[in-house]
Coordinates of C-alpha atoms in Angstrom, one line a residue:
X1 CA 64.4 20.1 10.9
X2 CA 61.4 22.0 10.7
X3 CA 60.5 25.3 11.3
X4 CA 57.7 28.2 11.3
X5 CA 57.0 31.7 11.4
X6 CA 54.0 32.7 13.9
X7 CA 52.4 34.8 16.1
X8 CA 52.4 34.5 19.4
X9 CA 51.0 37.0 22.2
X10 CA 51.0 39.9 19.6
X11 CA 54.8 39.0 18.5
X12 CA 56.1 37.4 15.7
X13 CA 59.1 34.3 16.0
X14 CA 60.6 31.9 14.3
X15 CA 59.6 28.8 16.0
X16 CA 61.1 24.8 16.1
X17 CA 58.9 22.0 15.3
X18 CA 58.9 19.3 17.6
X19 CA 55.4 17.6 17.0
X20 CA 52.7 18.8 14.8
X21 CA 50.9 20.8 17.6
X22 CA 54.0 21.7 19.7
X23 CA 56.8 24.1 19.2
X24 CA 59.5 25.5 20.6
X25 CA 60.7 29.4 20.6
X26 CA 63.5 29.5 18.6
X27 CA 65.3 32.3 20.7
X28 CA 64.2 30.4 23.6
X29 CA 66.2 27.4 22.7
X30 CA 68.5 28.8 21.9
X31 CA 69.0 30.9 25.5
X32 CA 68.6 27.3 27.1
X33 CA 70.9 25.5 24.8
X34 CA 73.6 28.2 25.2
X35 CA 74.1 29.4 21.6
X36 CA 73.8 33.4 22.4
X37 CA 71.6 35.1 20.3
X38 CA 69.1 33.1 18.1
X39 CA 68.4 34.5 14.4
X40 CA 65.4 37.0 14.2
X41 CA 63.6 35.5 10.9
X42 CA 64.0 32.5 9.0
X43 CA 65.5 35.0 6.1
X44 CA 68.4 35.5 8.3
X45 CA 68.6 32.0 8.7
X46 CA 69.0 31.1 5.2
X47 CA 71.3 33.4 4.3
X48 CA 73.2 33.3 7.4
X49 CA 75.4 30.1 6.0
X50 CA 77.3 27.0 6.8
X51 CA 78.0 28.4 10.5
X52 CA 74.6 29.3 11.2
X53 CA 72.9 26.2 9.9
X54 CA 75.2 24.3 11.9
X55 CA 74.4 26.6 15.7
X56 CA 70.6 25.7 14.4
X57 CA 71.3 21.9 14.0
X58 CA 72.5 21.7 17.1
X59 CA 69.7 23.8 18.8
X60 CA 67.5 21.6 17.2
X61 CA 68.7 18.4 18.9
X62 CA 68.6 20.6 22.1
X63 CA 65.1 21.2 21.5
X64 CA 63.9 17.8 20.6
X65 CA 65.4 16.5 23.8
X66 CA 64.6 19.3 26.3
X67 CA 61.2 21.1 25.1
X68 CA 60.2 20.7 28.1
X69 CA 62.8 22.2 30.0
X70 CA 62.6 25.4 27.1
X71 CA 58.9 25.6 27.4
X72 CA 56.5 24.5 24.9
X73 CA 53.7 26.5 22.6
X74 CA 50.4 24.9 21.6
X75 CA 49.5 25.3 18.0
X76 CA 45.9 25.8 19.0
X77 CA 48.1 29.1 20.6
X78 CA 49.4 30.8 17.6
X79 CA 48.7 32.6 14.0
X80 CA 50.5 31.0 11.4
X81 CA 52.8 32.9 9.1
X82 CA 53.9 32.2 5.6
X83 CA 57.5 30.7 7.0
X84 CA 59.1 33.1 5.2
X85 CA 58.4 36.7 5.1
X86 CA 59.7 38.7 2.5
X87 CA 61.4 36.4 -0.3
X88 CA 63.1 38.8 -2.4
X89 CA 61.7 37.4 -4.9
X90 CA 59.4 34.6 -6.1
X91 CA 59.9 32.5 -9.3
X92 CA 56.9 30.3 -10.6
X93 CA 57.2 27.7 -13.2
X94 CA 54.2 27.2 -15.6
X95 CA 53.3 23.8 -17.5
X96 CA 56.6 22.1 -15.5
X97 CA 54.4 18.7 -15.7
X98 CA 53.7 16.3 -18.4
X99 CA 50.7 15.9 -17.8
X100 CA 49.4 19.2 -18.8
X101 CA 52.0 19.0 -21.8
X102 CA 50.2 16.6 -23.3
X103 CA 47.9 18.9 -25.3
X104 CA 50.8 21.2 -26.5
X105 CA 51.6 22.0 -29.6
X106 CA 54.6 22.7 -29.1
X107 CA 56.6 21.5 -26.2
X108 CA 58.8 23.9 -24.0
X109 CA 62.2 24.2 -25.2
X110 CA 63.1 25.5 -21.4
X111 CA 61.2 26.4 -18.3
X112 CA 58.5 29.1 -18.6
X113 CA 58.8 31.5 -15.6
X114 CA 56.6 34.0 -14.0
X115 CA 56.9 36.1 -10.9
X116 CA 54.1 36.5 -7.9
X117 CA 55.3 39.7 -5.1
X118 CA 55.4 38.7 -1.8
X119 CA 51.9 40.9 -0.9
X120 CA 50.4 37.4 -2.1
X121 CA 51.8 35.2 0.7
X122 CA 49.7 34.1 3.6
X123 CA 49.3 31.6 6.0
X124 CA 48.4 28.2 6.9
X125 CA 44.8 28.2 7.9
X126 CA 44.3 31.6 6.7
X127 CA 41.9 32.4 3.6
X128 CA 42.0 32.4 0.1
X129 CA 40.1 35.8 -0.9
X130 CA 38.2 35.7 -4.1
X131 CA 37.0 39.0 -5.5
X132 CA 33.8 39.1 -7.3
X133 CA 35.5 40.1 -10.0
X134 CA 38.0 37.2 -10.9
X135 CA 36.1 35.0 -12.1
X136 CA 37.2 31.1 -12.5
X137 CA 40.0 30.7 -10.1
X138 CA 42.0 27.4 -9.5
X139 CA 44.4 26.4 -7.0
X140 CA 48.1 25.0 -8.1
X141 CA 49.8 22.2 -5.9
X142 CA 53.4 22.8 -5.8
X143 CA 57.1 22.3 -3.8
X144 CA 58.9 25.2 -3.1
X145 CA 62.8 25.8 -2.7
X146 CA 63.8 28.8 -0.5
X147 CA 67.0 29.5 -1.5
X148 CA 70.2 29.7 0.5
X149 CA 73.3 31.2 -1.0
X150 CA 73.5 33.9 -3.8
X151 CA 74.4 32.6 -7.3
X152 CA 74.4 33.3 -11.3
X153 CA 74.8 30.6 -13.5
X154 CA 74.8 27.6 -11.6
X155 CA 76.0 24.4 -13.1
X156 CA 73.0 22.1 -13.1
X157 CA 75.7 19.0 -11.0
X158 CA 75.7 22.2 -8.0
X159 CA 71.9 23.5 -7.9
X160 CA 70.9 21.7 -4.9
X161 CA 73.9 22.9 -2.9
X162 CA 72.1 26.7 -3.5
X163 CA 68.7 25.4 -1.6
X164 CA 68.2 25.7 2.0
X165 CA 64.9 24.6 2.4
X166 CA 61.8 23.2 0.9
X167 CA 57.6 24.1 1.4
X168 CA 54.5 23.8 0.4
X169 CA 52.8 26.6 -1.5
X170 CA 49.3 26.9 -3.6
X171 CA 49.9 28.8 -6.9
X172 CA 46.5 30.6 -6.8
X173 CA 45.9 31.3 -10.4
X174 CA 42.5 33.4 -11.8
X175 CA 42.3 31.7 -15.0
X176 CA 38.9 34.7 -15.0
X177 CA 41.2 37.6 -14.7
X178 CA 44.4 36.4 -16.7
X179 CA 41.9 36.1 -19.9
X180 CA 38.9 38.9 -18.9
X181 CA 41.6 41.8 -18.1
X182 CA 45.1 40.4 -18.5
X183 CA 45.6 39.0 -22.2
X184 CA 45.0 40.8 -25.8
X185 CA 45.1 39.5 -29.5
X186 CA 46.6 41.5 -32.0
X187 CA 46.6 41.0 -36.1
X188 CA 50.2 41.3 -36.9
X189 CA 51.1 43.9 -39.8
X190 CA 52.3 41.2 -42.2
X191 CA 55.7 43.7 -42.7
X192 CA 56.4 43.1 -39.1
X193 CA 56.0 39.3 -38.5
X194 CA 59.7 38.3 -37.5
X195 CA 59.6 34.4 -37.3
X196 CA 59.9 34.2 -33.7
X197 CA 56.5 36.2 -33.6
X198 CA 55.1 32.9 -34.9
X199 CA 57.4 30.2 -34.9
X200 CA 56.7 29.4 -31.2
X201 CA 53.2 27.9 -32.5
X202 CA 51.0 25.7 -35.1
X203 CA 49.6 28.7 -37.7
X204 CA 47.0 27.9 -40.0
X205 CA 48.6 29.3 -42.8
X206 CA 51.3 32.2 -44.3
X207 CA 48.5 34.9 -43.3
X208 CA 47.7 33.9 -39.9
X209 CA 49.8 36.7 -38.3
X210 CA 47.4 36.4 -34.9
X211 CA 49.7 37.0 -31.7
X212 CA 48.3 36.8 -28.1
X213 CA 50.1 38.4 -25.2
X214 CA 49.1 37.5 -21.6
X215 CA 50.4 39.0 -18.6
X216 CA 50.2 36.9 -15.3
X217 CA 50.9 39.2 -12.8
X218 CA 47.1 40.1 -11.8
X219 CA 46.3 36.8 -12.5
X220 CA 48.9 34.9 -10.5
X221 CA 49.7 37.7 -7.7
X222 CA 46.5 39.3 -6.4
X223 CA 46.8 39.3 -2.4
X224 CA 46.5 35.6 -0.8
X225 CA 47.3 34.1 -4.4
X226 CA 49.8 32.6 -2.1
X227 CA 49.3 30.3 0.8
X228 CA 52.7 28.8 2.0
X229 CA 53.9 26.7 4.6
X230 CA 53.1 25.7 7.3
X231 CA 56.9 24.5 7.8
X232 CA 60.1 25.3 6.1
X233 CA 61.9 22.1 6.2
X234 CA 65.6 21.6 6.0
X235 CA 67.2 20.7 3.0
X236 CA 68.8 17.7 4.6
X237 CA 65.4 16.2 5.3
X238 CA 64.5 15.5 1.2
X239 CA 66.7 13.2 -0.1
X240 CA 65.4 13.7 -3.8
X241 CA 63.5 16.2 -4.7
X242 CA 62.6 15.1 -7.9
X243 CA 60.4 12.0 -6.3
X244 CA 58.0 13.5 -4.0
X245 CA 54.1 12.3 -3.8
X246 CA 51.6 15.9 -4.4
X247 CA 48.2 15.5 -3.5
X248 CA 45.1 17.5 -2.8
X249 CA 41.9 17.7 -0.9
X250 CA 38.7 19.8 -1.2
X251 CA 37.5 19.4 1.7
X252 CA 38.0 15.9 2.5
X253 CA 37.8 14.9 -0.8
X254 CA 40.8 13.7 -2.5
X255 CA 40.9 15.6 -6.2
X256 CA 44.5 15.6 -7.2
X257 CA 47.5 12.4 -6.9
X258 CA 50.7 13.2 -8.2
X259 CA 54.4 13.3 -8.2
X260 CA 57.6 16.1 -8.7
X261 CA 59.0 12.7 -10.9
X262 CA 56.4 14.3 -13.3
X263 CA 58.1 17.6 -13.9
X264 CA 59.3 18.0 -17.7
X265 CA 62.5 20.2 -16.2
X266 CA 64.1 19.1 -13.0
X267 CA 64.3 20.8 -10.0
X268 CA 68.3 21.1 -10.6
X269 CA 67.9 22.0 -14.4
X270 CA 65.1 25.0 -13.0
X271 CA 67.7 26.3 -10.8
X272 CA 70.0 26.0 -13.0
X273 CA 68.2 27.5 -15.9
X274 CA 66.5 30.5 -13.8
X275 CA 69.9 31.6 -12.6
X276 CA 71.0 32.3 -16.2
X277 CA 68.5 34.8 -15.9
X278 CA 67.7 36.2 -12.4
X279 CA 70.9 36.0 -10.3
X280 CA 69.0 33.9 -7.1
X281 CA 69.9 35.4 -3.8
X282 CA 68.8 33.6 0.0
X283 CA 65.4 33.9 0.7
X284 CA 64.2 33.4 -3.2
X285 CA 61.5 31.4 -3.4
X286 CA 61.4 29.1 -6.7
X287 CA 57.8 26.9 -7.4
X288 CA 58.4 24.5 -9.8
X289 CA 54.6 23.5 -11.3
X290 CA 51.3 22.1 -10.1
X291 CA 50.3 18.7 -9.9
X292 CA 48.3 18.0 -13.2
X293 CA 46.9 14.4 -12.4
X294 CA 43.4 14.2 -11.4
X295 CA 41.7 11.7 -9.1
X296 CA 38.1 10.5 -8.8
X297 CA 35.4 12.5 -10.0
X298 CA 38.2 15.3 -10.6
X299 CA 38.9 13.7 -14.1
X300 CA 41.4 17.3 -14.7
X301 CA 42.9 17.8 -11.0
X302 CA 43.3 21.1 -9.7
X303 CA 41.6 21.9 -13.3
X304 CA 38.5 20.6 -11.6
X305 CA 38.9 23.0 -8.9
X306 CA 36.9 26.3 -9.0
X307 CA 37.3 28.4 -5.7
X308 CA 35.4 31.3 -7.1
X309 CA 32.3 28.5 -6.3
X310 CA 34.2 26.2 -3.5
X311 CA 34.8 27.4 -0.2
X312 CA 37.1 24.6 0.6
X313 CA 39.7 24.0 2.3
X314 CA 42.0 23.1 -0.1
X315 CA 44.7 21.0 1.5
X316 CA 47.8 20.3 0.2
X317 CA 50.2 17.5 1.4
X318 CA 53.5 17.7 0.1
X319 CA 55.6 14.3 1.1
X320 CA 57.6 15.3 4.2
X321 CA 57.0 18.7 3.8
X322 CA 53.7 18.5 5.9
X323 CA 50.0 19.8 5.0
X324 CA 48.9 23.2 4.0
X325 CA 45.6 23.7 4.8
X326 CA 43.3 27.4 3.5
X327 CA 39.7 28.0 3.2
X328 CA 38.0 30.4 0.5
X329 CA 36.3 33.5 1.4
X330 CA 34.2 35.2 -1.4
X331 CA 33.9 38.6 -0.3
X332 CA 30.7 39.8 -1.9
X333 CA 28.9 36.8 0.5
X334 CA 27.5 37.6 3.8

Protein backbone atom coordinates (compact mmCIF):
# COMPACT_ATOMS: atom_id res chain seq x y z
CA UNK A 1 0.00 0.00 0.00
CA UNK A 2 0.69 3.51 -0.34
CA UNK A 3 0.57 6.28 1.70
CA UNK A 4 1.15 10.26 2.21
CA UNK A 5 1.44 12.94 4.47
CA UNK A 6 -0.57 16.27 3.34
CA UNK A 7 -2.35 19.10 3.98
CA UNK A 8 -5.64 19.49 3.76
CA UNK A 9 -8.07 22.52 4.78
CA UNK A 10 -5.21 23.92 7.14
CA UNK A 11 -4.66 20.27 8.79
CA UNK A 12 -2.13 17.83 8.38
CA UNK A 13 -3.14 13.71 7.80
CA UNK A 14 -1.87 10.75 6.88
CA UNK A 15 -3.69 9.89 3.74
CA UNK A 16 -4.34 6.32 1.61
CA UNK A 17 -3.55 6.15 -1.97
CA UNK A 18 -6.01 4.78 -4.12
CA UNK A 19 -5.19 6.31 -7.61
CA UNK A 20 -2.58 8.84 -8.31
CA UNK A 21 -4.99 11.88 -7.93
CA UNK A 22 -7.30 10.35 -5.31
CA UNK A 23 -6.96 9.61 -1.61
CA UNK A 24 -8.56 8.59 1.19
CA UNK A 25 -8.31 10.09 4.92
CA UNK A 26 -6.62 7.71 6.77
CA UNK A 27 -8.74 8.36 10.08
CA UNK A 28 -11.61 8.46 7.83
CA UNK A 29 -11.22 4.95 6.80
CA UNK A 30 -10.57 3.94 9.34
CA UNK A 31 -14.00 5.36 11.29
CA UNK A 32 -15.88 3.66 8.22
CA UNK A 33 -14.05 0.43 8.22
CA UNK A 34 -14.56 0.04 12.02
CA UNK A 35 -10.92 -0.11 13.33
CA UNK A 36 -11.32 2.74 16.21
CA UNK A 37 -8.78 5.13 16.15
CA UNK A 38 -6.49 5.49 13.11
CA UNK A 39 -2.66 6.37 13.78
CA UNK A 40 -1.83 10.15 13.81
CA UNK A 41 1.47 10.15 11.56
CA UNK A 42 3.02 7.72 9.42
CA UNK A 43 5.98 7.66 12.37
CA UNK A 44 3.53 6.07 14.53
CA UNK A 45 2.73 3.78 11.99
CA UNK A 46 6.09 2.46 11.52
CA UNK A 47 6.88 1.93 14.75
CA UNK A 48 3.57 0.87 15.79
CA UNK A 49 4.43 -3.02 14.69
CA UNK A 50 3.15 -6.27 13.44
CA UNK A 51 -0.51 -5.43 14.97
CA UNK A 52 -0.66 -2.11 13.54
CA UNK A 53 0.51 -2.91 10.05
CA UNK A 54 -1.90 -5.52 10.03
CA UNK A 55 -5.36 -2.94 11.35
CA UNK A 56 -3.74 -0.74 8.23
CA UNK A 57 -3.77 -3.70 5.75
CA UNK A 58 -7.00 -4.27 6.27
CA UNK A 59 -8.10 -0.57 6.23
CA UNK A 60 -6.48 -0.47 3.14
CA UNK A 61 -8.54 -3.14 1.39
CA UNK A 62 -11.51 -1.25 3.01
CA UNK A 63 -10.49 1.73 1.27
CA UNK A 64 -9.74 0.45 -2.18
CA UNK A 65 -13.18 -1.04 -2.19
CA UNK A 66 -15.36 1.73 -0.54
CA UNK A 67 -13.60 5.29 -1.24
CA UNK A 68 -16.46 6.28 -2.21
CA UNK A 69 -18.47 5.40 0.58
CA UNK A 70 -15.29 7.16 2.96
CA UNK A 71 -15.18 10.16 0.82
CA UNK A 72 -12.50 10.90 -1.54
CA UNK A 73 -9.70 13.97 -1.67
CA UNK A 74 -8.48 15.40 -4.95
CA UNK A 75 -4.80 15.81 -5.20
CA UNK A 76 -5.30 19.08 -7.13
CA UNK A 77 -6.84 19.65 -3.20
CA UNK A 78 -3.87 19.22 -1.06
CA UNK A 79 -0.01 20.30 -0.04
CA UNK A 80 2.18 17.61 -0.16
CA UNK A 81 4.34 16.65 2.75
CA UNK A 82 7.60 14.79 2.91
CA UNK A 83 5.66 11.30 4.06
CA UNK A 84 7.47 11.25 6.86
CA UNK A 85 7.94 14.09 9.24
CA UNK A 86 10.54 13.86 11.66
CA UNK A 87 12.91 10.77 10.91
CA UNK A 88 15.02 10.55 13.85
CA UNK A 89 17.55 10.41 11.89
CA UNK A 90 18.69 10.26 8.27
CA UNK A 91 21.64 8.18 6.98
CA UNK A 92 23.06 8.83 3.38
CA UNK A 93 25.38 6.63 1.56
CA UNK A 94 28.07 8.29 -0.69
CA UNK A 95 29.74 6.56 -3.88
CA UNK A 96 27.25 3.33 -3.18
CA UNK A 97 27.41 2.90 -7.19
CA UNK A 98 29.93 1.51 -9.57
CA UNK A 99 29.63 3.71 -11.67
CA UNK A 100 31.09 6.57 -9.89
CA UNK A 101 33.71 4.03 -8.47
CA UNK A 102 35.23 3.63 -11.45
CA UNK A 103 37.64 6.59 -11.13
CA UNK A 104 38.72 5.58 -7.47
CA UNK A 105 41.71 4.99 -6.31
CA UNK A 106 40.96 3.16 -3.88
CA UNK A 107 37.73 1.31 -3.59
CA UNK A 108 35.55 1.40 -0.38
CA UNK A 109 36.30 -1.15 1.97
CA UNK A 110 32.61 -0.51 3.49
CA UNK A 111 29.77 1.98 3.04
CA UNK A 112 30.71 5.70 3.50
CA UNK A 113 27.92 7.38 5.53
CA UNK A 114 26.79 10.88 6.08
CA UNK A 115 23.89 12.37 7.91
CA UNK A 116 21.32 15.33 6.48
CA UNK A 117 18.65 16.79 9.68
CA UNK A 118 15.37 16.57 9.02
CA UNK A 119 15.05 20.77 8.46
CA UNK A 120 16.15 19.57 4.82
CA UNK A 121 12.92 17.53 4.03
CA UNK A 122 10.27 18.88 1.82
CA UNK A 123 7.66 18.02 -0.39
CA UNK A 124 6.63 16.76 -3.60
CA UNK A 125 6.02 19.69 -5.83
CA UNK A 126 7.63 22.04 -3.54
CA UNK A 127 11.05 23.89 -4.44
CA UNK A 128 14.47 23.24 -4.33
CA UNK A 129 15.99 26.66 -2.86
CA UNK A 130 19.36 27.66 -4.12
CA UNK A 131 21.23 30.34 -2.25
CA UNK A 132 23.43 32.65 -4.18
CA UNK A 133 25.97 31.59 -2.31
CA UNK A 134 26.24 27.68 -3.01
CA UNK A 135 27.48 27.63 -5.91
CA UNK A 136 27.38 24.30 -8.23
CA UNK A 137 24.64 22.21 -6.89
CA UNK A 138 23.50 18.76 -8.19
CA UNK A 139 20.63 16.71 -7.48
CA UNK A 140 21.16 12.77 -6.24
CA UNK A 141 18.55 10.11 -7.40
CA UNK A 142 18.05 7.71 -4.65
CA UNK A 143 15.64 4.81 -2.76
CA UNK A 144 15.00 5.34 0.61
CA UNK A 145 14.14 2.80 3.53
CA UNK A 146 12.13 4.13 6.48
CA UNK A 147 12.80 2.00 9.05
CA UNK A 148 10.41 -0.08 11.19
CA UNK A 149 11.70 -1.78 14.28
CA UNK A 150 14.65 -0.68 16.53
CA UNK A 151 17.97 -2.72 16.07
CA UNK A 152 21.92 -2.84 16.63
CA UNK A 153 23.83 -5.19 14.86
CA UNK A 154 21.64 -6.77 12.42
CA UNK A 155 22.72 -9.91 10.70
CA UNK A 156 22.83 -8.97 7.05
CA UNK A 157 20.17 -12.66 6.32
CA UNK A 158 17.46 -10.27 8.76
CA UNK A 159 18.03 -6.51 7.43
CA UNK A 160 14.94 -6.38 5.33
CA UNK A 161 12.74 -7.66 8.15
CA UNK A 162 13.92 -4.00 9.98
CA UNK A 163 12.30 -1.91 6.90
CA UNK A 164 8.81 -0.83 6.79
CA UNK A 165 8.74 1.14 3.91
CA UNK A 166 10.51 2.47 0.84
CA UNK A 167 10.56 6.30 -1.06
CA UNK A 168 11.91 8.32 -3.22
CA UNK A 169 14.25 11.08 -2.09
CA UNK A 170 16.80 13.68 -4.00
CA UNK A 171 20.16 13.87 -2.16
CA UNK A 172 20.56 17.66 -2.88
CA UNK A 173 24.24 18.02 -2.76
CA UNK A 174 26.23 21.73 -3.19
CA UNK A 175 29.28 20.35 -4.60
CA UNK A 176 30.03 24.82 -4.43
CA UNK A 177 29.68 24.89 -0.65
CA UNK A 178 31.19 21.42 0.38
CA UNK A 179 34.58 22.61 -1.42
CA UNK A 180 34.21 26.87 -1.14
CA UNK A 181 33.34 26.62 2.86
CA UNK A 182 33.20 23.08 3.93
CA UNK A 183 36.68 21.22 3.13
CA UNK A 184 40.45 22.25 4.17
CA UNK A 185 43.98 20.86 3.26
CA UNK A 186 46.46 20.53 5.74
CA UNK A 187 50.48 19.64 5.40
CA UNK A 188 50.88 16.90 7.92
CA UNK A 189 53.87 17.38 10.46
CA UNK A 190 55.91 14.41 9.15
CA UNK A 191 56.18 13.26 13.21
CA UNK A 192 52.51 12.85 13.13
CA UNK A 193 51.60 10.96 9.97
CA UNK A 194 50.11 7.62 11.44
CA UNK A 195 49.49 5.29 8.34
CA UNK A 196 45.94 5.44 8.41
CA UNK A 197 46.41 9.38 7.79
CA UNK A 198 47.58 8.25 4.38
CA UNK A 199 47.01 4.78 3.67
CA UNK A 200 43.39 5.36 2.64
CA UNK A 201 44.98 6.96 -0.75
CA UNK A 202 47.59 6.86 -3.77
CA UNK A 203 50.61 9.41 -2.32
CA UNK A 204 53.08 10.60 -4.50
CA UNK A 205 55.82 9.84 -2.43
CA UNK A 206 57.19 9.28 1.46
CA UNK A 207 56.86 13.27 1.81
CA UNK A 208 53.45 13.78 0.62
CA UNK A 209 51.91 14.14 4.08
CA UNK A 210 48.78 16.28 2.32
CA UNK A 211 45.41 15.38 4.22
CA UNK A 212 41.98 16.90 3.16
CA UNK A 213 39.05 16.91 5.57
CA UNK A 214 35.54 17.64 4.17
CA UNK A 215 32.54 18.10 6.14
CA UNK A 216 29.09 17.41 4.33
CA UNK A 217 26.74 18.70 6.55
CA UNK A 218 26.36 22.36 4.93
CA UNK A 219 26.83 20.83 1.86
CA UNK A 220 24.35 17.92 1.98
CA UNK A 221 21.75 19.43 4.66
CA UNK A 222 21.00 23.07 3.92
CA UNK A 223 16.98 23.45 4.08
CA UNK A 224 15.08 21.69 0.96
CA UNK A 225 18.40 19.57 0.28
CA UNK A 226 15.71 17.02 0.73
CA UNK A 227 12.70 16.50 -1.41
CA UNK A 228 11.04 13.12 -0.48
CA UNK A 229 8.06 11.24 -1.40
CA UNK A 230 5.44 11.68 -2.63
CA UNK A 231 4.33 8.04 -1.22
CA UNK A 232 5.72 5.86 1.45
CA UNK A 233 5.14 2.42 0.05
CA UNK A 234 4.82 -0.69 1.98
CA UNK A 235 7.52 -2.96 2.33
CA UNK A 236 5.47 -5.79 0.88
CA UNK A 237 5.06 -4.01 -2.41
CA UNK A 238 9.15 -4.35 -3.45
CA UNK A 239 9.99 -7.72 -3.92
CA UNK A 240 13.77 -6.96 -4.29
CA UNK A 241 15.19 -4.01 -3.50
CA UNK A 242 18.31 -4.54 -4.97
CA UNK A 243 16.79 -4.46 -8.78
CA UNK A 244 14.88 -1.31 -9.10
CA UNK A 245 15.04 0.94 -12.46
CA UNK A 246 16.22 5.00 -11.15
CA UNK A 247 15.71 7.52 -13.63
CA UNK A 248 15.59 11.28 -14.01
CA UNK A 249 14.19 14.12 -15.91
CA UNK A 250 14.99 17.89 -16.21
CA UNK A 251 12.22 18.98 -17.34
CA UNK A 252 11.04 16.59 -19.73
CA UNK A 253 14.30 15.56 -20.62
CA UNK A 254 15.51 12.28 -19.72
CA UNK A 255 19.28 12.86 -18.11
CA UNK A 256 19.91 9.88 -15.88
CA UNK A 257 18.92 5.61 -16.50
CA UNK A 258 19.89 3.45 -13.79
CA UNK A 259 19.47 0.70 -11.48
CA UNK A 260 19.82 -0.12 -7.31
CA UNK A 261 21.55 -3.67 -8.99
CA UNK A 262 24.31 -1.01 -9.45
CA UNK A 263 25.06 -0.40 -5.76
CA UNK A 264 28.67 -1.62 -4.66
CA UNK A 265 27.00 -2.56 -1.03
CA UNK A 266 23.55 -3.96 -0.92
CA UNK A 267 20.73 -2.59 0.60
CA UNK A 268 20.91 -5.65 3.31
CA UNK A 269 24.72 -5.36 3.76
CA UNK A 270 23.97 -1.06 4.34
CA UNK A 271 21.66 -1.97 6.99
CA UNK A 272 23.50 -4.30 8.18
CA UNK A 273 26.68 -2.33 8.30
CA UNK A 274 25.15 1.11 9.49
CA UNK A 275 23.65 -0.66 12.54
CA UNK A 276 27.14 -1.60 13.76
CA UNK A 277 27.32 1.88 14.15
CA UNK A 278 24.13 3.94 14.72
CA UNK A 279 21.64 1.69 16.57
CA UNK A 280 18.54 2.25 13.71
CA UNK A 281 15.22 3.03 15.40
CA UNK A 282 11.49 3.33 13.34
CA UNK A 283 11.18 6.30 11.47
CA UNK A 284 15.17 6.28 10.29
CA UNK A 285 15.56 7.13 7.11
CA UNK A 286 18.54 5.21 5.24
CA UNK A 287 19.46 6.62 1.28
CA UNK A 288 21.52 4.22 -0.23
CA UNK A 289 23.42 6.35 -3.34
CA UNK A 290 22.53 8.21 -6.51
CA UNK A 291 22.14 6.89 -9.79
CA UNK A 292 25.52 7.58 -11.60
CA UNK A 293 24.64 6.45 -15.29
CA UNK A 294 23.98 9.24 -17.58
CA UNK A 295 21.71 9.36 -20.60
CA UNK A 296 21.71 11.47 -23.80
CA UNK A 297 23.47 14.57 -23.93
CA UNK A 298 24.00 14.06 -20.00
CA UNK A 299 27.18 12.01 -20.85
CA UNK A 300 27.83 12.22 -16.40
CA UNK A 301 24.03 11.89 -15.17
CA UNK A 302 22.97 13.85 -12.30
CA UNK A 303 26.78 15.10 -12.68
CA UNK A 304 25.41 16.97 -15.67
CA UNK A 305 22.89 18.56 -13.57
CA UNK A 306 23.48 22.05 -12.25
CA UNK A 307 20.45 23.55 -10.30
CA UNK A 308 22.27 26.60 -9.25
CA UNK A 309 21.63 27.38 -13.35
CA UNK A 310 18.43 24.93 -13.99
CA UNK A 311 15.23 25.71 -12.76
CA UNK A 312 13.82 22.33 -13.44
CA UNK A 313 11.82 20.16 -12.33
CA UNK A 314 13.83 17.50 -11.63
CA UNK A 315 11.71 14.37 -11.47
CA UNK A 316 12.57 11.38 -10.14
CA UNK A 317 10.90 7.94 -10.84
CA UNK A 318 11.75 5.32 -8.61
CA UNK A 319 10.24 1.79 -9.98
CA UNK A 320 7.01 1.29 -7.94
CA UNK A 321 7.75 3.80 -5.67
CA UNK A 322 6.04 6.57 -7.94
CA UNK A 323 7.51 10.04 -9.18
CA UNK A 324 8.94 12.90 -7.22
CA UNK A 325 8.59 15.90 -8.87
CA UNK A 326 10.52 19.70 -7.43
CA UNK A 327 11.25 22.85 -9.21
CA UNK A 328 14.34 25.22 -8.44
CA UNK A 329 14.01 28.57 -7.06
CA UNK A 330 17.19 30.80 -7.03
CA UNK A 331 16.45 33.32 -4.53
CA UNK A 332 18.52 36.24 -5.59
CA UNK A 333 16.09 36.15 -9.08
CA UNK A 334 13.04 38.28 -9.30
Amino acid sequence: MKLATVQYKDKEIVAIRINDTTLVELGAAYAKAGKGEAPKTTLEIAGGGAAVLATLREVNDYAQKNHAEIGTISTQDITWLPPLRRPGKMIGVAFNNNELTKIAHVLPKAPMYFLKPATCLVGHNDPIVMQENYGYTIPELEMAAIIGKRGSHIPESEALDYIFGYSIINDITSSGLKFALDSIAIDMDPKRVRPHHVGWRRRRDENDNELYFTYHSRSKGSDSFGPMGPWLTTADEVKDPNKIEVKGWLGDELFAVDSTENYNFTIQQVIADASKYFTLEPGDIIHFGTSGRGHGRFTSGHLSVNLYEETGPIVIEVEGLGRLSNPVKHSWKK
